[in-house]
Coordinates of C-alpha atoms in Angstrom, one line a residue:
M695 CA 4.1 -8.6 -12.8
S696 CA 6.3 -5.2 -12.6
F697 CA 9.5 -5.5 -10.6
V698 CA 9.5 -2.0 -10.1
G699 CA 12.5 0.3 -8.9
N700 CA 10.9 3.0 -9.2
L701 CA 8.3 5.0 -11.6
N702 CA 8.9 7.2 -14.1
I703 CA 5.9 10.3 -15.0
F704 CA 6.5 11.8 -17.8
L705 CA 4.4 14.9 -17.9
D706 CA 3.5 16.9 -21.2
T707 CA 2.5 20.8 -19.9
D708 CA 1.5 24.0 -21.3
D709 CA 2.5 26.8 -19.2
N710 CA 3.4 24.7 -16.0
C711 CA -0.2 23.0 -16.7
V712 CA -0.4 19.0 -17.4
R713 CA -2.1 18.2 -20.5
N714 CA -0.8 14.8 -21.1
A715 CA 0.3 12.3 -18.6
A716 CA 2.0 9.1 -19.3
V717 CA 3.7 6.6 -16.2
K718 CA 6.6 3.6 -16.8
A719 CA 8.1 1.7 -14.5
S720 CA 11.6 1.6 -14.5
S721 CA 12.3 -2.0 -14.7
E722 CA 10.1 -4.8 -15.5
V723 CA 11.1 -7.8 -14.5
S724 CA 9.0 -11.3 -14.8
V725 CA 10.2 -12.0 -10.9
E726 CA 7.9 -15.6 -11.1
K727 CA 10.2 -16.9 -13.6
L728 CA 12.9 -17.0 -11.0
F729 CA 10.7 -19.2 -8.9
I730 CA 9.8 -21.9 -11.7
G731 CA 11.7 -25.1 -10.6
K732 CA 12.3 -24.2 -7.2
T733 CA 11.0 -25.5 -3.9
P734 CA 9.0 -23.6 -2.0
E735 CA 11.3 -23.2 1.0
E736 CA 13.5 -21.4 -1.7
V737 CA 10.9 -19.3 -2.8
F738 CA 10.4 -17.8 0.8
E739 CA 14.6 -17.3 0.7
L740 CA 14.0 -15.1 -2.1
I741 CA 11.5 -12.6 -1.8
P742 CA 13.3 -10.7 0.9
I743 CA 15.9 -10.1 -1.4
L744 CA 13.9 -9.4 -4.3
F745 CA 11.2 -7.5 -2.8
S746 CA 12.2 -4.2 -0.7
L747 CA 8.5 -2.7 -1.1
C748 CA 6.2 -4.9 1.8
P749 CA 8.5 -7.5 1.9
D750 CA 6.1 -9.1 4.7
S751 CA 3.2 -8.7 3.0
Q752 CA 5.0 -10.8 0.0
S753 CA 6.2 -13.0 1.8
A754 CA 3.1 -13.5 3.8
A755 CA 1.0 -14.0 0.2
A756 CA 3.5 -16.6 -0.9
K757 CA 3.2 -18.1 2.4
L758 CA -0.3 -18.8 2.4
A759 CA -0.9 -19.5 -1.6
L760 CA 2.0 -22.2 -1.7
Y761 CA 1.2 -23.6 1.7
E762 CA -2.9 -23.8 0.3
A763 CA -1.3 -25.5 -3.4
S764 CA 0.9 -28.5 -1.4
G765 CA -2.5 -29.1 0.8
Q766 CA -1.1 -27.4 4.2
D767 CA -3.4 -26.4 7.0
T768 CA -3.5 -23.1 6.2
K769 CA -5.5 -21.5 9.7
E770 CA -2.9 -20.9 12.0
T771 CA -0.7 -19.3 8.8
L772 CA -3.6 -17.3 8.2
K773 CA -3.3 -16.1 11.9
D774 CA 0.7 -14.7 11.6
C775 CA 0.4 -13.5 7.8
V776 CA -2.6 -10.7 9.3
W777 CA -0.4 -10.0 11.9
Q778 CA 2.8 -9.6 9.6
N779 CA 1.0 -7.6 7.2
Y780 CA -1.0 -5.4 10.3
L781 CA 2.5 -4.3 11.3
E782 CA 3.9 -3.6 7.7
I783 CA 0.7 -1.5 7.5
I784 CA 2.5 0.4 10.5
N785 CA 6.0 1.0 9.4
E786 CA 5.0 1.4 5.8
G787 CA 2.6 4.0 7.3
V788 CA 5.3 5.8 9.6
R789 CA 7.9 5.6 6.9
F790 CA 5.6 7.8 4.4
F791 CA 4.8 10.4 6.8
L792 CA 7.8 10.8 8.9
L793 CA 10.5 10.1 6.7
Q794 CA 9.1 10.2 3.2
L795 CA 6.4 13.6 3.3
A796 CA 7.5 14.8 6.2
P797 CA 9.0 18.4 6.2
E798 CA 13.2 18.3 6.0
A799 CA 13.6 19.9 9.6
F800 CA 11.2 17.6 11.1
R801 CA 13.3 14.5 9.9
K802 CA 16.1 16.1 11.5
R803 CA 14.5 17.2 15.0
H804 CA 12.7 13.5 15.5
I805 CA 15.1 11.1 13.5
H806 CA 15.9 9.2 17.1
R807 CA 12.7 9.0 17.4
I808 CA 11.3 7.7 14.4
V809 CA 14.5 5.0 14.2
E810 CA 12.8 3.9 17.7
I811 CA 9.5 3.4 16.3
R812 CA 10.6 1.3 13.3
A813 CA 12.8 -0.4 15.9
Q814 CA 9.6 -1.3 17.8
V815 CA 8.2 -2.3 15.3
S816 CA 10.8 -4.9 14.6
E817 CA 10.2 -6.1 17.7
L818 CA 6.4 -6.4 17.9
K819 CA 7.0 -8.7 14.7
K820 CA 8.7 -11.0 16.8
V821 CA 5.8 -11.0 19.7
D822 CA 3.0 -14.3 19.0
P823 CA 0.1 -12.9 18.1
R824 CA -1.7 -15.0 20.3
D825 CA 0.1 -13.7 23.0
S826 CA -2.5 -11.0 23.9
E827 CA -1.7 -9.6 26.7
K828 CA 2.5 -9.1 25.4
V829 CA 0.9 -7.7 22.0
K830 CA -1.3 -4.8 24.4
Q831 CA 2.3 -4.3 25.9
E832 CA 4.5 -4.3 23.0
K833 CA 1.4 -1.8 20.7
R834 CA 1.2 0.5 23.6
K835 CA 4.9 1.1 23.6
L836 CA 4.7 1.8 19.8
A837 CA 1.9 3.9 20.5
D838 CA 3.4 6.1 22.7
L839 CA 6.5 6.9 20.7
A840 CA 4.4 7.2 17.1
L841 CA 1.1 8.6 17.8
P842 CA 2.6 12.5 19.8
L843 CA 5.2 12.8 16.5
L844 CA 2.2 11.8 13.8
L845 CA -0.2 14.2 15.6
A846 CA 2.0 17.0 16.8
D847 CA 0.9 20.2 16.3
F848 CA -3.1 19.5 15.0
G849 CA -5.7 20.4 17.5
E850 CA -7.2 18.2 20.0
D851 CA -10.2 16.6 17.4
W852 CA -7.2 15.9 14.9
E853 CA -10.1 14.1 12.8
Q854 CA -12.1 18.1 12.9
D855 CA -8.8 19.4 11.6
L856 CA -8.4 17.3 8.3
L857 CA -11.9 18.0 7.1
N858 CA -11.6 21.5 8.1
G859 CA -8.0 21.9 6.0
F860 CA -4.8 23.5 6.7
T861 CA -3.6 26.5 5.1
D862 CA -0.1 27.4 7.3
E863 CA 2.2 25.1 4.7
T864 CA 5.4 26.5 6.3
S865 CA 4.6 24.2 9.7
E866 CA 7.0 22.1 10.5
D867 CA 4.9 19.2 11.6
I868 CA 2.9 16.6 9.6
P869 CA -0.2 19.4 9.3
S870 CA 1.9 21.2 6.6
I871 CA 1.5 17.7 4.2
F872 CA -2.0 18.6 4.1
A873 CA -2.0 22.4 3.7
A874 CA 0.0 21.9 0.6
L875 CA -2.7 20.5 -0.8
N876 CA -5.7 22.6 1.2
S877 CA -5.9 25.2 -1.6
H878 CA -6.1 22.0 -4.4
R879 CA -8.9 19.9 -2.6
N880 CA -10.0 18.7 -6.3
L881 CA -6.8 18.1 -7.2
G882 CA -6.3 14.4 -8.6
W883 CA -9.7 13.6 -8.9
C884 CA -9.9 9.8 -9.7
R885 CA -12.6 8.0 -11.4
L886 CA -12.7 4.8 -10.6
P887 CA -14.9 3.0 -7.9
L888 CA -13.9 2.1 -4.5
L889 CA -13.3 -1.6 -4.1
K890 CA -16.0 -2.8 -1.7
K891 CA -15.1 -6.6 -1.9
T892 CA -13.6 -9.1 1.1
P893 CA -10.5 -10.5 0.2
R894 CA -12.2 -14.2 0.3
V895 CA -15.4 -12.8 -2.3
L896 CA -12.5 -11.5 -3.9
L897 CA -10.6 -14.8 -4.9
E898 CA -14.3 -16.1 -4.9
D899 CA -14.8 -14.5 -8.0
V900 CA -11.1 -14.8 -9.1
K901 CA -12.3 -19.1 -9.4
E902 CA -15.7 -18.6 -10.1
K903 CA -14.6 -17.0 -13.8
K904 CA -11.5 -18.8 -14.1
L905 CA -9.4 -15.7 -14.5
W906 CA -6.5 -17.2 -12.9
M907 CA -6.3 -19.0 -16.1
S908 CA -5.6 -16.0 -18.2
K909 CA -2.5 -15.8 -19.7
G910 CA 0.2 -13.7 -17.0
H911 CA -2.7 -14.0 -14.3
K912 CA -4.0 -10.3 -15.0
F913 CA -7.5 -10.0 -13.1
D914 CA -9.9 -7.3 -14.7
I915 CA -10.3 -5.1 -11.5
K916 CA -11.3 -2.0 -12.2
H917 CA -11.5 -0.5 -9.0
L918 CA -9.3 1.5 -6.6
T919 CA -7.6 -0.6 -4.3
G920 CA -5.7 0.6 -0.8
A921 CA -6.4 2.8 2.3
V922 CA -9.4 4.9 0.5
A923 CA -11.5 1.9 -0.2
R924 CA -10.7 0.1 3.0
Q925 CA -11.7 3.3 5.0
R926 CA -14.5 4.6 2.9
K927 CA -17.3 4.0 6.1
D928 CA -14.5 5.9 8.6
P929 CA -17.3 9.0 8.9
L930 CA -14.1 11.4 8.0
I931 CA -13.5 10.0 5.0
S932 CA -17.2 9.3 3.8
Y933 CA -18.0 13.3 4.4
L934 CA -14.5 13.7 2.3
L935 CA -15.7 11.2 -0.6
A936 CA -19.2 13.3 -0.3
Q937 CA -18.0 16.4 0.1
D938 CA -14.9 16.7 -2.2
G939 CA -15.0 13.2 -4.2
N940 CA -11.9 10.7 -4.6
T941 CA -9.1 13.6 -4.6
A942 CA -5.3 13.1 -3.5
Y943 CA -6.7 14.7 -0.3
T944 CA -9.0 12.5 0.4
R945 CA -6.6 9.5 -0.5
L946 CA -4.1 11.1 1.4
C947 CA -6.2 11.1 4.6
A948 CA -7.6 7.9 4.4
R949 CA -4.1 6.9 4.5
F950 CA -3.3 8.9 7.8
V951 CA -7.0 7.5 9.1
E952 CA -5.7 4.1 8.8
L953 CA -2.3 4.7 10.5
I954 CA -3.5 6.1 13.6
T955 CA -6.5 3.9 13.8
T956 CA -4.6 1.1 13.7
L957 CA -1.6 2.5 16.0
M958 CA -4.7 2.8 18.6
D959 CA -6.4 -0.8 17.6
D960 CA -4.7 -4.0 19.9
F961 CA -4.9 -6.2 16.4
P962 CA -6.7 -5.9 13.3
S963 CA -10.4 -5.2 13.1
E964 CA -11.2 -7.2 9.6
I965 CA -9.1 -10.0 8.1
S966 CA -6.6 -8.5 5.8
A967 CA -6.0 -11.6 3.9
S968 CA -7.5 -14.7 2.7
V969 CA -6.3 -17.7 0.4
L970 CA -8.1 -20.4 -1.9
K971 CA -7.2 -23.7 -3.1
L972 CA -8.3 -23.6 -7.3
E973 CA -7.8 -27.0 -8.3
D974 CA -5.3 -29.7 -7.1
K975 CA -1.7 -28.1 -6.1
C976 CA -3.0 -24.8 -7.4
A977 CA -4.0 -21.9 -5.1
L978 CA -4.4 -18.0 -5.0
S979 CA -3.9 -15.8 -1.9
V980 CA -4.6 -12.3 -1.7
I981 CA -3.4 -9.7 1.2
Q982 CA -4.5 -6.0 1.8
N983 CA -1.2 -4.3 2.4
S984 CA -0.5 -0.8 3.1
R985 CA -0.2 0.2 -0.9
G986 CA -3.7 -2.2 -1.9
V987 CA -4.3 -5.5 -3.4
L988 CA -1.8 -7.8 -3.9
F989 CA -2.4 -11.5 -5.5
H990 CA -0.1 -14.1 -5.3
F991 CA -0.8 -17.6 -7.8
A992 CA 1.2 -20.8 -7.2
K993 CA 0.9 -24.3 -9.1
L994 CA 2.9 -27.0 -8.2
E995 CA 4.1 -30.3 -9.4
E996 CA 6.1 -32.9 -8.6
K997 CA 9.5 -33.7 -10.6
E998 CA 12.6 -35.7 -9.8
G999 CA 11.1 -36.4 -6.3
K1000 CA 10.6 -33.1 -5.3
T1001 CA 7.9 -30.0 -5.1
V1002 CA 8.5 -27.6 -7.0
I1003 CA 7.0 -24.7 -8.5
A1004 CA 5.3 -25.2 -12.3
D1005 CA 3.8 -21.6 -12.1
Y1006 CA 3.4 -18.8 -10.7
G1007 CA 2.0 -15.3 -10.9
I1008 CA 2.2 -11.8 -8.9
L1009 CA -0.1 -8.9 -9.4
T1010 CA 0.7 -6.2 -7.2
P1011 CA -1.2 -2.7 -6.0
T1012 CA 0.9 -0.5 -8.1
E1013 CA 0.1 -2.3 -11.3
L1014 CA -4.1 -2.3 -10.2
N1015 CA -3.9 0.9 -8.8
V1016 CA -0.9 3.1 -11.4
T1017 CA 0.8 1.3 -13.8
D1018 CA -2.0 -0.2 -15.2
S1019 CA -5.3 2.4 -14.6
H1020 CA -6.5 4.8 -17.6
A1021 CA -8.1 6.6 -14.1
F1022 CA -4.7 7.3 -13.5
N1023 CA -3.3 9.0 -16.1
D1024 CA -6.7 10.8 -16.1
S1025 CA -6.0 12.1 -12.8
L1026 CA -2.9 13.9 -13.5
K1027 CA -4.0 16.1 -16.2
D1028 CA -5.1 19.9 -15.8
I1029 CA -2.4 19.7 -12.7
S1030 CA -1.1 22.9 -12.3
G1031 CA 1.4 25.3 -10.7
Q1032 CA 3.0 28.7 -10.9
S1033 CA 6.3 26.8 -11.6
E1034 CA 7.6 23.6 -12.7
D1035 CA 8.7 23.0 -8.9
E1036 CA 5.3 23.5 -7.8
L1037 CA 3.7 21.4 -10.3
K1038 CA 6.2 18.9 -9.5
K1039 CA 5.5 18.8 -6.3
L1040 CA 1.7 18.4 -6.5
V1041 CA 2.0 15.9 -8.7
Y1042 CA 4.5 14.1 -6.6
L1043 CA 2.0 14.7 -3.9
V1044 CA -1.0 13.2 -6.3
V1045 CA 0.7 9.5 -7.3
S1046 CA 2.2 9.2 -3.2
S1047 CA -1.6 9.6 -2.5
Y1048 CA -2.3 6.4 -4.6
D1049 CA 0.6 4.4 -4.2
P1050 CA 3.4 5.8 -1.2
C1051 CA 5.8 3.1 -1.2
V1052 CA 7.9 3.0 -4.9
Q1053 CA 9.9 5.8 -5.7
I1054 CA 9.3 8.4 -8.3
N1055 CA 11.0 10.5 -11.2
I1056 CA 9.0 13.2 -13.0
E1057 CA 10.1 14.2 -16.6
V1058 CA 8.8 17.3 -17.6
N1059 CA 8.3 18.2 -21.9
K1060 CA 7.4 22.0 -21.6
N1061 CA 5.1 23.2 -23.9
A1062 CA 3.8 20.3 -25.7

């Protein structure tokens, strides 16, 4: 897998219009090699250190794969992993919209409230998901903190506002994010079909086709994953997909809809994770995290009286949606701006609509 510190986007331009695009991870390290020979417990300690992106869903995927491979009952673990991943979708969504994309004036004005929101997510991580009353109580606190900020400056019907689009880019609230793309509603169109298979069906396909036996565990999934795939049945997203197509605006709206509805729900309405035994001491897990579909493959062996990792593989949403996707490069072509700064801003929004978590560096080669 690619251990990505950030993504470098290289643009060949002519008169501030993208003619060709390429993407490369700034650093590519086979993290899995660090796991070989280590016990599952040692791997659990390593993962939060190695992964700054989606650490909770990475840990959850590792636990599911390693527990299943070792023959443990994963029913209760699955419940805990779904809960942790559910909270991470909220945490990453809050960071994306309130910190990463929001206008600087907005962040300065509300930074204390944003810190409170992320602290409340941390409190929820300590709650047993089986304690329904405590979950409802703490989730209500979180929603009361987050929703007023996220929906500030929207009308009474925020979904209708997203459908109509915004024109005021000078707004210092969240609508300005969508206004920046409203006049470019066809920007970043992606030709990949949306992933419609559930996590369980995905794993069964991998097992049936023995894809997990391929070198590097690179499963051939030519579908776009993430919020837009998960929210495709939502009335707003369904309409945008039919009207505009799978564009950057549609994908950003899908992320926003998922965040708002997740904050309003008491618990995830769909199972976002699954695990499947492939053969003796060998298992594969999948989690639908904030960025998309995440796979962990684990094979164990007995060595010197200990159960250790014999083989390990990780396939991240960034690889599926961005670095290994030709459709991603195509979606950046023909983006144009009035200036290089505007061009970079638009490219940044398109890239973020695919992968909201990674840091992005954009390099422009003029008059290519």
